[in-house]
Amino acid sequence: MTRMTRLPSDDERLARASLSRLMEPSDWIGLALVAVAGPFDALRIATGQLSAGHGLQAEMLRTLDRQASTDNAQPLSDALDRWAPRVKDLAPERDLAVMGRLGGALLIPGDAVWPAGLADLGLGEPLCLWARGRFTDGIPAVDATVAVVGSRDSTNYGNQVTGDISSGLVQRGYCVISGGAYGIDAQAHRSALAAEADHVSTMAVMAGGLDRYYPAGNEELLRAIASRGILLAEVPPGAAPTRWRFLQRNRLIAALAAATIVVEARWRSGALNTAHHAAGLGRGVGAVPGSVYSANSAGTHRLLRDGSATAITDAAEAAELAGPVGSALESGTQEKLADHDGLGVDDLLLLDALPVRRGSTVDKLATVAGIPVRTVLAGLGRLEAAGLAVQDAGGWRRGRRS
């Protein structure tokens, strides 16, 4: 989609605010109408103030043909009938005023803070974004954002892994994005906020209007995100979250992040929908392995078995999947080398022959190890360099790898 190079006007902001109330997210006919006619004429056509000519409808069909996922799109006449009952409820000035009282605003393509990653959605790029929180300096870039999603009925294991991954990502300079729901989403947001970063540590993309915290059980968490992070929604204030809106907001989470990590997911989980959107956009997809006996890991194992996801066990692996931001930090779970690791056969025999407390002579070591004296001398030099052999007044004894 061609990017706007001019600053949008207040009239365009009002038009897109109206369209966001009139049309559902990913309404392909509506998006094609805006792409072809522009937001002003699209609003006039959608509200019955302007007739759509045959040429415009033909161009819309060509636009839809270029969007593979719109094979079942309905004619414009059906869309006009669908939008008609909502026309009487259009009050963009009121919606903007509501967001203003909440410290929020409406973002539209052309704004300096508009997320560039949304362009990868093509025709599915949202008409606008309602925003609250620390958005005035810009939405975190795609290559600095990782989505962490999963089941609403998360297990203790899932919550612990989510916390480790999310806090580790924030410490590496990433912003953690999720959907604000119960379970894995909530744990991802909480852990990101707890990391106490200087940058925006977390974003939540909501399925309903930002004038209401949903779900109500997460109100305190969502208030914290509105204060210290960013809340985003494609629908205007007062819009209720619906199943369709939940599914469609998943494409925004995927587009705003360099990678999507699914921590826990049942066989048919909304988190898998986010992962599929990410894969379709060419973004990285990761899945955390779980117990083969846990239904909450059936979806993540499905992603791994299908080959559509990479196994993720810690924040370092998640950061590696996402990109280079903060990748200099090493994983805190890297296994320490054992004393025998990396040694050849002769050195292994010599290491086993070395006494732990009292020193031993070279000749005795040769006898115990069953190797020539010259091999013992060469091996002791290598083991000493590795810290595995120590020489004192009593002779040679065992050391410890540093």
Coordinates of C-alpha atoms in Angstrom, one line a residue:
M1 CA 0.0 0.0 0.0
T2 CA 1.3 3.4 -0.9
R3 CA 2.4 5.4 2.1
M4 CA 1.0 9.0 2.7
T5 CA 3.7 11.6 2.5
R6 CA 1.6 14.6 3.6
L7 CA 0.4 15.3 7.1
P8 CA -3.3 14.3 7.5
S9 CA -5.9 17.0 8.1
D10 CA -8.4 17.2 11.0
D11 CA -11.1 16.5 8.5
E12 CA -9.4 13.2 7.5
R13 CA -9.1 12.3 11.2
L14 CA -12.9 12.9 11.6
A15 CA -13.6 10.8 8.4
R16 CA -11.5 7.9 9.6
A17 CA -13.0 8.1 13.1
S18 CA -16.5 7.8 11.5
L19 CA -15.4 4.9 9.3
S20 CA -14.0 3.0 12.3
R21 CA -17.5 3.1 13.9
L22 CA -19.3 2.3 10.7
M23 CA -17.2 -0.6 9.5
E24 CA -16.0 -3.7 11.3
P25 CA -12.2 -4.4 11.4
S26 CA -11.1 -6.1 8.2
D27 CA -14.3 -5.3 6.4
W28 CA -12.7 -5.9 2.9
I29 CA -15.4 -4.0 1.0
G30 CA -15.0 -1.0 3.2
L31 CA -11.2 -1.1 3.1
A32 CA -11.3 -1.4 -0.7
L33 CA -13.7 1.5 -0.9
V34 CA -11.4 3.7 1.2
A35 CA -8.3 2.5 -0.9
V36 CA -10.0 3.5 -4.2
A37 CA -12.1 6.5 -3.3
G38 CA -10.2 7.9 -0.3
P39 CA -11.6 8.4 3.2
F40 CA -13.8 11.4 2.4
D41 CA -15.7 10.0 -0.6
A42 CA -15.7 6.6 1.0
L43 CA -17.6 8.0 4.0
R44 CA -20.0 9.9 1.8
I45 CA -20.7 6.7 -0.2
A46 CA -21.0 4.6 2.9
T47 CA -23.5 7.0 4.5
G48 CA -25.6 7.4 1.3
Q49 CA -24.6 11.0 0.5
L50 CA -22.8 10.0 -2.7
S51 CA -23.6 7.4 -5.3
A52 CA -20.9 4.9 -6.3
G53 CA -20.3 4.7 -10.0
H54 CA -19.7 1.6 -12.0
G55 CA -16.1 2.5 -12.6
L56 CA -15.4 2.9 -8.9
Q57 CA -17.0 -0.5 -8.2
A58 CA -14.9 -2.1 -10.9
E59 CA -11.7 -0.6 -9.4
M60 CA -12.8 -1.9 -6.0
L61 CA -13.1 -5.4 -7.4
R62 CA -9.7 -5.2 -8.9
T63 CA -8.3 -4.1 -5.6
L64 CA -10.1 -7.0 -3.8
D65 CA -8.7 -9.4 -6.4
R66 CA -5.2 -8.4 -5.4
Q67 CA -6.1 -9.4 -1.8
A68 CA -6.1 -13.2 -1.8
S69 CA -8.1 -13.6 1.4
T70 CA -11.3 -11.8 0.1
D71 CA -12.6 -14.4 -2.3
N72 CA -16.0 -14.3 -0.5
A73 CA -16.3 -10.5 -0.4
Q74 CA -19.9 -9.3 -0.9
P75 CA -21.0 -6.6 -3.4
L76 CA -20.9 -3.0 -2.4
S77 CA -24.7 -2.9 -2.2
D78 CA -24.7 -5.5 0.5
A79 CA -22.1 -3.6 2.4
L80 CA -24.2 -0.4 2.2
D81 CA -27.2 -2.3 3.7
R82 CA -24.9 -3.6 6.4
W83 CA -23.6 -0.1 7.3
A84 CA -26.9 1.7 7.1
P85 CA -28.1 1.0 10.7
R86 CA -24.9 2.5 12.1
V87 CA -25.1 5.8 10.2
K88 CA -27.3 7.5 12.9
D89 CA -24.7 6.7 15.6
L90 CA -21.9 8.5 13.9
A91 CA -20.4 11.2 16.1
P92 CA -16.7 11.5 15.5
E93 CA -16.3 14.7 17.4
R94 CA -17.8 13.0 20.5
D95 CA -15.5 10.0 20.1
L96 CA -12.4 12.2 19.8
A97 CA -13.5 14.2 22.8
V98 CA -13.9 11.0 24.9
M99 CA -10.4 9.9 24.0
G100 CA -9.0 13.4 24.7
R101 CA -10.5 13.3 28.2
L102 CA -8.7 9.9 28.7
G103 CA -5.4 11.4 27.6
G104 CA -5.6 9.4 24.3
A105 CA -5.9 10.3 20.7
L106 CA -6.7 8.9 17.2
L107 CA -3.7 7.8 15.1
I108 CA -4.1 7.6 11.3
P109 CA -1.8 6.8 8.4
G110 CA 0.4 9.8 7.7
D111 CA 0.9 10.6 11.4
A112 CA 4.6 10.6 12.5
V113 CA 3.8 8.0 15.1
W114 CA 1.9 5.7 12.9
P115 CA 3.4 2.2 13.1
A116 CA 5.2 1.4 9.8
G117 CA 4.8 -2.4 10.3
L118 CA 1.1 -2.2 9.7
A119 CA 1.7 -1.5 6.0
D120 CA 2.7 -5.2 5.7
L121 CA -1.0 -6.0 6.1
G122 CA -1.7 -4.5 2.7
L123 CA -5.4 -3.8 2.2
G124 CA -5.9 -5.1 5.8
E125 CA -4.0 -2.2 7.3
P126 CA -6.4 -0.6 9.8
L127 CA -8.1 2.7 9.0
C128 CA -7.0 4.2 12.3
L129 CA -5.8 3.3 15.8
W130 CA -7.3 4.6 19.0
A131 CA -4.4 5.0 21.5
R132 CA -3.8 5.7 25.2
G133 CA -0.5 5.8 27.1
R134 CA 3.0 6.7 26.0
F135 CA 2.3 6.8 22.3
T136 CA 3.3 10.4 21.7
D137 CA 6.9 9.6 21.1
G138 CA 5.9 6.8 18.6
I139 CA 4.9 3.2 18.7
P140 CA 7.9 0.9 19.3
A141 CA 9.3 -0.3 16.0
V142 CA 8.7 -3.8 14.7
D143 CA 12.3 -4.8 15.2
A144 CA 12.1 -3.8 18.8
T145 CA 8.8 -5.5 19.6
V146 CA 8.0 -9.2 20.4
A147 CA 4.5 -10.6 20.8
V148 CA 4.0 -13.1 23.7
V149 CA 0.6 -14.8 23.6
G150 CA -1.1 -17.9 24.9
S151 CA -3.9 -19.5 26.7
R152 CA -6.3 -17.7 29.0
D153 CA -6.4 -20.6 31.4
S154 CA -2.6 -20.8 31.8
T155 CA -0.8 -23.2 34.1
N156 CA 1.8 -22.3 36.7
Y157 CA 4.5 -23.6 34.2
G158 CA 3.2 -21.3 31.5
N159 CA 3.1 -18.3 33.8
Q160 CA 6.6 -18.9 35.0
V161 CA 8.0 -19.3 31.5
T162 CA 6.1 -16.3 30.3
G163 CA 7.5 -14.2 33.1
D164 CA 11.1 -15.3 32.4
I165 CA 10.8 -14.7 28.6
S166 CA 9.0 -11.3 28.9
S167 CA 11.2 -9.8 31.6
G168 CA 14.3 -11.0 29.7
L169 CA 13.1 -9.5 26.5
V170 CA 12.5 -6.1 28.1
Q171 CA 16.0 -6.2 29.7
R172 CA 17.3 -6.7 26.1
G173 CA 15.6 -3.6 24.9
Y174 CA 12.4 -5.1 23.5
C175 CA 8.8 -4.1 24.0
V176 CA 6.4 -7.0 24.8
I177 CA 3.1 -6.8 23.0
S178 CA 0.0 -8.9 23.8
G179 CA -3.8 -8.8 24.0
G180 CA -4.5 -7.8 27.6
A181 CA -6.5 -11.0 28.2
Y182 CA -6.3 -13.3 31.2
G183 CA -3.6 -16.0 31.5
I184 CA -0.5 -15.8 29.4
D185 CA -1.3 -12.3 28.0
A186 CA -1.7 -10.8 31.5
Q187 CA 1.5 -12.5 32.8
A188 CA 3.4 -11.1 29.8
H189 CA 2.3 -7.6 30.5
R190 CA 2.9 -7.8 34.3
S191 CA 6.4 -9.2 33.9
A192 CA 7.3 -6.6 31.2
L193 CA 6.1 -3.8 33.5
A194 CA 8.0 -5.3 36.5
A195 CA 11.2 -5.1 34.5
E196 CA 11.4 -1.3 35.0
A197 CA 12.8 -0.3 31.6
D198 CA 13.4 3.2 30.4
H199 CA 11.7 2.4 27.1
V200 CA 8.0 1.4 26.6
S201 CA 8.1 -2.1 28.0
T202 CA 4.7 -3.3 26.9
M203 CA 1.7 -2.7 24.6
A204 CA -1.8 -4.2 24.7
V205 CA -4.0 -4.4 21.6
M206 CA -7.6 -4.5 22.7
A207 CA -10.7 -5.8 20.9
G208 CA -13.1 -3.2 22.3
G209 CA -13.1 0.6 22.9
L210 CA -10.4 2.0 25.2
D211 CA -12.9 3.9 27.4
R212 CA -13.6 0.6 29.2
Y213 CA -11.0 -1.8 30.7
Y214 CA -11.8 -5.4 29.5
P215 CA -11.7 -7.9 30.9
A216 CA -12.8 -6.3 34.2
G217 CA -10.6 -8.6 36.2
N218 CA -7.5 -7.1 34.5
E219 CA -8.6 -3.4 35.1
E220 CA -5.7 -2.7 37.5
L221 CA -3.2 -4.2 35.0
L222 CA -4.7 -2.3 32.1
R223 CA -4.6 1.0 34.0
A224 CA -0.9 0.4 34.6
I225 CA -0.4 -0.2 30.9
A226 CA -2.3 3.0 30.1
S227 CA 0.0 4.9 32.4
R228 CA 3.4 3.3 31.7
G229 CA 2.9 1.5 28.4
I230 CA 0.5 1.8 25.4
L231 CA -3.1 0.7 24.8
L232 CA -4.3 0.4 21.2
A233 CA -7.6 -0.5 19.6
E234 CA -9.0 -0.5 16.0
V235 CA -12.5 0.3 17.2
P236 CA -13.8 3.5 18.7
P237 CA -14.8 4.3 22.3
G238 CA -17.9 2.4 23.4
A239 CA -17.4 -0.5 21.0
A240 CA -17.9 -3.8 22.7
P241 CA -15.4 -6.6 22.3
T242 CA -16.8 -9.4 20.1
R243 CA -15.4 -12.7 18.9
W244 CA -14.8 -11.2 15.4
R245 CA -13.0 -8.2 16.9
F246 CA -10.8 -10.5 19.0
L247 CA -9.8 -12.5 16.0
Q248 CA -9.1 -9.4 13.9
R249 CA -7.0 -7.7 16.5
N250 CA -4.6 -10.7 16.4
R251 CA -3.4 -9.6 13.0
L252 CA -2.4 -6.2 14.5
I253 CA -0.4 -7.9 17.3
A254 CA 1.4 -10.0 14.6
A255 CA 2.1 -7.0 12.4
L256 CA 3.4 -4.8 15.2
A257 CA 6.0 -7.4 16.3
A258 CA 9.1 -8.9 14.8
A259 CA 8.2 -12.3 16.2
T260 CA 5.3 -14.0 17.9
I261 CA 6.0 -16.4 20.8
V262 CA 3.2 -18.8 21.8
V263 CA 3.8 -20.0 25.3
E264 CA 0.8 -22.2 25.9
A265 CA -2.1 -22.9 23.6
R266 CA -4.8 -25.5 23.3
W267 CA -5.5 -27.3 20.1
R268 CA -8.0 -24.6 18.9
S269 CA -6.6 -21.4 20.5
G270 CA -6.8 -17.8 19.5
A271 CA -3.1 -17.6 20.1
L272 CA -2.6 -19.9 17.1
N273 CA -4.5 -17.4 15.0
T274 CA -2.0 -14.8 16.0
A275 CA 0.9 -17.2 15.1
H276 CA -0.7 -17.9 11.7
H277 CA -1.0 -14.2 11.0
A278 CA 2.7 -13.7 11.9
A279 CA 3.7 -16.5 9.6
G280 CA 1.7 -15.1 6.8
L281 CA 3.5 -11.8 7.2
G282 CA 6.9 -13.4 7.2
R283 CA 7.5 -12.7 10.9
G284 CA 9.2 -15.2 13.2
V285 CA 7.0 -17.6 15.1
G286 CA 8.2 -19.4 18.2
A287 CA 6.5 -22.0 20.5
V288 CA 7.4 -23.1 24.0
P289 CA 7.4 -26.9 24.4
G290 CA 5.4 -28.2 27.3
S291 CA 4.2 -31.5 28.9
V292 CA 2.9 -34.0 26.4
Y293 CA 0.1 -34.6 29.0
S294 CA -1.0 -31.0 29.1
A295 CA -3.9 -29.9 26.9
N296 CA -2.5 -26.3 27.2
S297 CA 0.5 -27.4 25.2
A298 CA -1.3 -29.2 22.5
G299 CA -1.4 -26.1 20.3
T300 CA 2.3 -25.2 20.7
H301 CA 3.3 -28.8 20.0
R302 CA 1.1 -28.6 16.9
L303 CA 3.0 -25.6 15.7
L304 CA 6.3 -27.3 16.3
R305 CA 5.2 -30.5 14.6
D306 CA 3.9 -28.6 11.5
G307 CA 7.3 -26.9 11.2
S308 CA 5.7 -23.4 11.4
A309 CA 7.4 -22.5 14.7
T310 CA 10.8 -22.6 16.3
A311 CA 11.2 -24.1 19.8
I312 CA 11.8 -21.3 22.3
T313 CA 12.9 -22.0 25.9
D314 CA 14.2 -18.7 27.1
A315 CA 14.4 -14.9 26.4
A316 CA 17.7 -15.3 24.5
E317 CA 16.2 -17.6 22.0
A318 CA 13.1 -15.4 21.7
A319 CA 15.5 -12.4 21.0
E320 CA 17.5 -14.4 18.5
L321 CA 14.2 -15.2 16.6
A322 CA 13.1 -11.6 16.7
G323 CA 16.3 -9.8 15.6
P324 CA 19.4 -8.0 16.8
V325 CA 18.0 -5.6 19.5
G326 CA 19.8 -6.4 22.8
S327 CA 21.1 -9.7 21.5
A328 CA 24.5 -9.1 23.2
L329 CA 23.0 -10.3 26.5
E330 CA 23.6 -14.0 26.9
S331 CA 21.1 -16.5 28.1
G332 CA 21.0 -16.9 31.9
T333 CA 20.2 -20.6 31.5
Q334 CA 23.4 -21.5 29.5
E335 CA 24.7 -24.8 30.9
K336 CA 28.2 -24.7 32.6
L337 CA 30.9 -26.9 31.1
A338 CA 31.7 -30.0 33.1
D339 CA 35.4 -30.8 33.8
H340 CA 35.5 -33.6 31.3
D341 CA 33.8 -31.6 28.4
G342 CA 36.1 -31.1 25.4
L343 CA 39.0 -33.3 26.5
G344 CA 40.7 -36.0 24.3
V345 CA 41.1 -39.6 25.4
D346 CA 44.6 -39.2 26.9
D347 CA 43.7 -36.1 28.8
L348 CA 40.5 -37.8 30.1
L349 CA 42.7 -40.7 31.4
L350 CA 45.1 -38.3 33.0
L351 CA 42.4 -36.2 34.6
D352 CA 40.9 -39.3 36.2
A353 CA 44.3 -40.3 37.5
L354 CA 44.9 -37.0 39.2
P355 CA 44.3 -37.1 43.0
V356 CA 42.0 -34.6 44.6
R357 CA 43.9 -33.7 47.7
R358 CA 47.5 -34.9 47.9
G359 CA 49.9 -34.3 44.9
S360 CA 51.3 -37.1 42.7
T361 CA 54.5 -37.5 40.7
V362 CA 54.6 -37.7 36.9
D363 CA 55.8 -41.3 37.0
K364 CA 53.0 -42.4 39.3
L365 CA 50.4 -40.6 37.1
A366 CA 51.8 -42.4 34.0
T367 CA 51.3 -45.7 35.8
V368 CA 47.7 -45.0 37.0
A369 CA 46.6 -43.5 33.7
G370 CA 48.4 -46.1 31.6
I371 CA 50.0 -43.6 29.3
P372 CA 53.7 -42.7 28.5
V373 CA 55.5 -40.1 30.7
R374 CA 55.9 -37.8 27.7
T375 CA 52.1 -37.9 27.1
V376 CA 51.6 -37.1 30.8
L377 CA 53.8 -34.1 30.6
A378 CA 52.1 -32.7 27.6
G379 CA 48.6 -33.4 29.1
L380 CA 49.5 -31.8 32.4
G381 CA 50.3 -28.6 30.5
R382 CA 46.9 -28.6 28.8
L383 CA 45.0 -29.4 31.9
E384 CA 46.9 -26.7 33.9
A385 CA 45.9 -24.1 31.3
A386 CA 42.3 -25.1 31.7
G387 CA 42.5 -25.0 35.5
L388 CA 42.0 -28.7 35.8
A389 CA 45.5 -29.5 37.1
V390 CA 47.5 -27.7 39.8
Q391 CA 51.1 -28.2 40.8
D392 CA 52.4 -27.6 44.3
A393 CA 55.2 -28.9 46.6
G394 CA 53.6 -32.3 46.8
G395 CA 53.3 -32.8 43.1
W396 CA 50.3 -32.7 40.7
R397 CA 46.6 -32.8 41.9
R398 CA 43.1 -32.1 40.5
G399 CA 41.9 -28.6 39.9
R400 CA 38.5 -27.1 38.8
R401 CA 37.5 -25.6 35.5
S402 CA 36.9 -21.9 36.0

